[in-house]
Short mmCIF file of C-alpha atoms in Angstrom, two decimals:
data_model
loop_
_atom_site.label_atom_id
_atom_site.label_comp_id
_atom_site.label_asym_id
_atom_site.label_seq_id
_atom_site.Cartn_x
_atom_site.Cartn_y
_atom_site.Cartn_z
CA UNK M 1 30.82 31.47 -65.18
CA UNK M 2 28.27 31.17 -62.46
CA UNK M 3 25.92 27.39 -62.23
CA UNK M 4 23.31 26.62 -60.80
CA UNK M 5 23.01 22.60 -59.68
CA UNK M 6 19.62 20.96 -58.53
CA UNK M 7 20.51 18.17 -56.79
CA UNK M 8 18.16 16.58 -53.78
CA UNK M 9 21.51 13.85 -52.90
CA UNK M 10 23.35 15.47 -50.52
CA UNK M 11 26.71 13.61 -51.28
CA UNK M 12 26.61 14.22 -55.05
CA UNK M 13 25.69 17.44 -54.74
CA UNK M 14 28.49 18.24 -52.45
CA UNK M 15 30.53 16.41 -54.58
CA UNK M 16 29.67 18.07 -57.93
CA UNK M 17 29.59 21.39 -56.78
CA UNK M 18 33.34 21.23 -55.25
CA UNK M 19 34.55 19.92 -58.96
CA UNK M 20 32.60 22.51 -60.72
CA UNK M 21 34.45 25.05 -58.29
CA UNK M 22 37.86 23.82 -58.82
CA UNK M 23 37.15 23.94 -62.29
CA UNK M 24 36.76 27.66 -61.79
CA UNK M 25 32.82 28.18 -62.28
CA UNK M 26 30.77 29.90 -59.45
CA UNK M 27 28.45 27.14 -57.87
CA UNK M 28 25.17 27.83 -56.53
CA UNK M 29 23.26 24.99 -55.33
CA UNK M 30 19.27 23.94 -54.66
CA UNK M 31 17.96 20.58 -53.43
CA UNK M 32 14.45 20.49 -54.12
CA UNK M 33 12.73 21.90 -57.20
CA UNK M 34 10.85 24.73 -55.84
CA UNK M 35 14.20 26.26 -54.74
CA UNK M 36 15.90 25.55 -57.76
CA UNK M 37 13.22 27.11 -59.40
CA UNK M 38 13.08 30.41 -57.92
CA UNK M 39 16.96 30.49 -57.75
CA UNK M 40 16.93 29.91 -61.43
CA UNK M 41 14.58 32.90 -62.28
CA UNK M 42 15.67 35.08 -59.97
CA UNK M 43 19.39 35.27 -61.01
CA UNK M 44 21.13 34.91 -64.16
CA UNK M 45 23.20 31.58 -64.69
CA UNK M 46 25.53 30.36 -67.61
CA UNK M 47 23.69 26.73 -67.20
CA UNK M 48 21.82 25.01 -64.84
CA UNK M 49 22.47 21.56 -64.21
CA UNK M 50 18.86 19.69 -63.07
CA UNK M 51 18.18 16.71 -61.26
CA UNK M 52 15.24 14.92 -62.97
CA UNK M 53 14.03 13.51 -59.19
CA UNK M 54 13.14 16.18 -56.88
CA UNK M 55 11.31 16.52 -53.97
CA UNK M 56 8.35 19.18 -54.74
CA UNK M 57 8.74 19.81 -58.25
CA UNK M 58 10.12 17.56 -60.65
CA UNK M 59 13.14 18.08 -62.69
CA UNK M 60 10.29 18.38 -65.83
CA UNK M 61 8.28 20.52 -64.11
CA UNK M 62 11.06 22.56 -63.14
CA UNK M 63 12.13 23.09 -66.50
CA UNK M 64 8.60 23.57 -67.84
CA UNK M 65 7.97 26.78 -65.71
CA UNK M 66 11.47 27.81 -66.08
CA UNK M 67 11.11 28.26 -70.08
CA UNK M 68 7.94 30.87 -69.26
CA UNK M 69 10.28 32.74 -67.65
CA UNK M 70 13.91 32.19 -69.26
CA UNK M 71 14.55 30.88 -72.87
CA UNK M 72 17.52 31.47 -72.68
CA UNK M 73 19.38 30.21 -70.48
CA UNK M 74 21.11 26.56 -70.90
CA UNK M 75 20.11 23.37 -68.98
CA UNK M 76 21.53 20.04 -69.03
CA UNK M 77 19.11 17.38 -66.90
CA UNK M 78 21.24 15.09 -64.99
CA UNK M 79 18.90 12.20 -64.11
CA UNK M 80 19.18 8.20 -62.91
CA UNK M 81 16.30 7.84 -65.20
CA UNK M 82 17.56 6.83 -68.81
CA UNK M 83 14.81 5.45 -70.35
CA UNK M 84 13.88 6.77 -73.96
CA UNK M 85 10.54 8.62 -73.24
CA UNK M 86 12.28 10.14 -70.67
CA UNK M 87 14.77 10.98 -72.59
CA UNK M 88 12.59 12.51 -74.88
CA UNK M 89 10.27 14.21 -72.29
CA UNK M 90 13.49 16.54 -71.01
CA UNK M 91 14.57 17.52 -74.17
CA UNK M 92 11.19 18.36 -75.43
CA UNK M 93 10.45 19.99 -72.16
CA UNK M 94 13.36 22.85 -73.19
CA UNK M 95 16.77 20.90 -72.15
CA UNK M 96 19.31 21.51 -73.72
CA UNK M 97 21.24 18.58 -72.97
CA UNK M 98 20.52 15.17 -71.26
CA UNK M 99 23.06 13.07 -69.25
CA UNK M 100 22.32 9.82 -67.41
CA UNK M 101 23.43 9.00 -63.76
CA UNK M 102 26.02 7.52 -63.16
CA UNK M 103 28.17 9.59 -65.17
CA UNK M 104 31.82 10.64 -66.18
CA UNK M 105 32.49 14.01 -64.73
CA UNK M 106 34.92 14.84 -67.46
CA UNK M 107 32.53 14.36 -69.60
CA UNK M 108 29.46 16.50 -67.33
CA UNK M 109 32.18 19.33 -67.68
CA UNK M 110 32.87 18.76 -71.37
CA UNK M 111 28.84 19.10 -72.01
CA UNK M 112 28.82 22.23 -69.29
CA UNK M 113 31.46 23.98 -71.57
CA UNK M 114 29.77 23.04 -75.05
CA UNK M 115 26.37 24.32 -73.53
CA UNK M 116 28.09 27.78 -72.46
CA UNK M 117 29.67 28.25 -75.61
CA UNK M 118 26.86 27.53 -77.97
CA UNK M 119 24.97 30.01 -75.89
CA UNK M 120 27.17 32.48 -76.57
CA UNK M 121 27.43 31.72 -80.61
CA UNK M 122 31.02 29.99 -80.18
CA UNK M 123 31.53 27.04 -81.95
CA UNK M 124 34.96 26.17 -80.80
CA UNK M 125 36.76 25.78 -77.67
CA UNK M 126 39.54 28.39 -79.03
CA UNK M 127 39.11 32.07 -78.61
CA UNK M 128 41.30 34.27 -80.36
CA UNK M 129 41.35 38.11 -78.92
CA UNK M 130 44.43 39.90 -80.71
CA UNK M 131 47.40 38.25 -79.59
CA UNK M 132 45.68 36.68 -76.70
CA UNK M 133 43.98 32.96 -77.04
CA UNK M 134 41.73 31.34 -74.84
CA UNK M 135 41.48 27.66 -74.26
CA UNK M 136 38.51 26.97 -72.46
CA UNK M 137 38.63 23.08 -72.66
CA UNK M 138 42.28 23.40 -70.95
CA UNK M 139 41.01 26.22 -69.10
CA UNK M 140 44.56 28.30 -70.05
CA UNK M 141 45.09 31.59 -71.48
CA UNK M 142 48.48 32.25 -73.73
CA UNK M 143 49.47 35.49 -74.70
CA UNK M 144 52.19 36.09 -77.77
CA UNK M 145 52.46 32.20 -77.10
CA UNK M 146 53.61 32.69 -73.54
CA UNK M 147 50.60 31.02 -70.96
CA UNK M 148 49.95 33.52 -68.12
CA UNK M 149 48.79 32.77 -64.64
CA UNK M 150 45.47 33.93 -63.84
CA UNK M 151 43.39 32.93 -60.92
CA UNK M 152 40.13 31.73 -61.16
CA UNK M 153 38.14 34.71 -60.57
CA UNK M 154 40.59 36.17 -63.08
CA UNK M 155 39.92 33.42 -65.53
CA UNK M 156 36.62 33.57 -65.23
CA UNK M 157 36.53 37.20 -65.93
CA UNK M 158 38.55 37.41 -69.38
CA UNK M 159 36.54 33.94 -70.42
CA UNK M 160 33.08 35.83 -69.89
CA UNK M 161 34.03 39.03 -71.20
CA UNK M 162 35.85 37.04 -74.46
CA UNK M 163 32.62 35.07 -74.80
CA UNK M 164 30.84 38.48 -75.19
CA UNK M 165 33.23 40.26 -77.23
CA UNK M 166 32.55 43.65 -78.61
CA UNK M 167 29.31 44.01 -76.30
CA UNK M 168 29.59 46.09 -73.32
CA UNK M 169 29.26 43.98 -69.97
CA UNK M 170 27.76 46.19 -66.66
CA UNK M 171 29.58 45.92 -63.84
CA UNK M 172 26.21 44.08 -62.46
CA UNK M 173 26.37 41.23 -64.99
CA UNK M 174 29.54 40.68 -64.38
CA UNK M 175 28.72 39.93 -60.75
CA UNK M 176 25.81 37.82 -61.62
CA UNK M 177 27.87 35.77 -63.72
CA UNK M 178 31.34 35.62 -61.51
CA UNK M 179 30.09 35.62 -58.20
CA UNK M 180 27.91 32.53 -56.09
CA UNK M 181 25.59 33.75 -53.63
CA UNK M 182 27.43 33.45 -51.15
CA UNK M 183 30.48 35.85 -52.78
CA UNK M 184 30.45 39.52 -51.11
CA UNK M 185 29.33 41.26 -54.23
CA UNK M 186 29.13 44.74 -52.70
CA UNK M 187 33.38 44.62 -52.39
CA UNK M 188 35.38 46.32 -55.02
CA UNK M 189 36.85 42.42 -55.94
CA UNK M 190 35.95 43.25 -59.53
CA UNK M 191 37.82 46.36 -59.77
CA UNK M 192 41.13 44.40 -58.38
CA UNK M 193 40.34 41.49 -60.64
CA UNK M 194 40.11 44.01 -64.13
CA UNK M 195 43.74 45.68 -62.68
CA UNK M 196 45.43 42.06 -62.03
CA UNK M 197 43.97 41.05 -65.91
CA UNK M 198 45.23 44.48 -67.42
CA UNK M 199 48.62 43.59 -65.80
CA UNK M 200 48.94 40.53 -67.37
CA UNK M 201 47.41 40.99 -70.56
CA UNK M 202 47.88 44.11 -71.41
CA UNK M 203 46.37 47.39 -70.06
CA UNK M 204 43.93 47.52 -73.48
CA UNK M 205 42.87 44.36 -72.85
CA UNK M 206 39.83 45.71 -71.40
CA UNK M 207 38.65 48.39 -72.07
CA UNK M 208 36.27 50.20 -69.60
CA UNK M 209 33.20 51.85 -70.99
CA UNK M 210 33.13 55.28 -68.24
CA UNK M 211 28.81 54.44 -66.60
CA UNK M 212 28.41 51.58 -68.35
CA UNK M 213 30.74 48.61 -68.03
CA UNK M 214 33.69 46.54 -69.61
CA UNK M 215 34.78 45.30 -73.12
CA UNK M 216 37.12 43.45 -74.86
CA UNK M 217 37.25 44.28 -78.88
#
């Protein structure tokens, strides 16, 4: 799953984005609004996590011309200010979520996940694909009741394509959604990543769909 964080504090945003990579999620990062902003249209995210503060544009005004572009697309503001107007102006504004500064981060992740998931239509943490379960709170996968080691990027890959099931994924939204910016995208990683997962899993697991992408059923 691929984030994007707004963040104009230099130490949290350092911060945040190395626990949102070791939690296996593909960071991207902008420190004043008018970079978030065009980073947020111009690529596809699973959630964008926005600063309320910014230098430019405002976290509101961010999200204001954000929803002309993108509907779609989940954002929890992440803001010192935790008054109730402001509170109110966010989520009116087109958040999707609203957490005050300072915060847990097992709790920022916890929020991350639900976001994702409702985004997708999943209501639970649990996904069940044949004899394969997902765990996306734990972040495990178990297959016939034996967990499997996956890496990240491998992890990431059967969560997004589980999250999507029965829909063919392109090979490019797959590297919009795995891969940061900064990721060598034009590599054949993804190819080596759906051969690890097919080892592991099974080689059904997913399936590929010959000019068009990958599924799981």
């Amino acid at each position: 799953m691929r984030l994007l964080l707004i963040e104009d504090d230099l130490l949290l945003s350092r911060s945040l984005a190395a626990s949102l990579r070791e939690e296996n999620y593909a960071v991207d990062v902008a420190t004043d609004g008018e970079e978030g902003l065009f980073k947020a249209i111009s690529s596809a995210y699973d959630c964008v996590v926005l600063d309320g503060m910014l230098p430019v544009f405002d976290g509101w005004e961010v999200l204001r011309r954000l929803r002309l572009e993108k509907d779609a697309t989940p954002v929890l503001m992440l803001t010192a200010r935790d008054a109730v107007p402001d509170r109110i102006r966010g989520l009116n504004a087109g958040a999707d979520d609203y957490l005050t500064k300072p915060f847990d981060s097992e709790e920022l992740l916890a929020r991350i996940r639900a976001l994702i998931r409702r985004s997708s239509g999943q209501a639970s943490n649990l996904l069940e694909i044949g004899d394969v379960i997902i765990d996306a709170a734990a972040r495990t996968i178990t297959h016939r009741g034996e967990e499997i080691s996956l890496t990240p990027r491998e992890y990431a890959l059967v969560e997004y394509l589980a999250l999507h099931r029965s829909k063919v994924v392109s090979r490019s939204e797959l590297y919009e959604h795995l891969f940061d910016e900064d990721d060598d995208t034009l590599s054949n990683l993804l190819d080596v990543h759906v051969s690890n997962v097919r080892k592991k899993l099974g080689h059904d697991f997913i399936l590929t769909r010959r000019g068009h992408g990958y599924s799981v059923e």
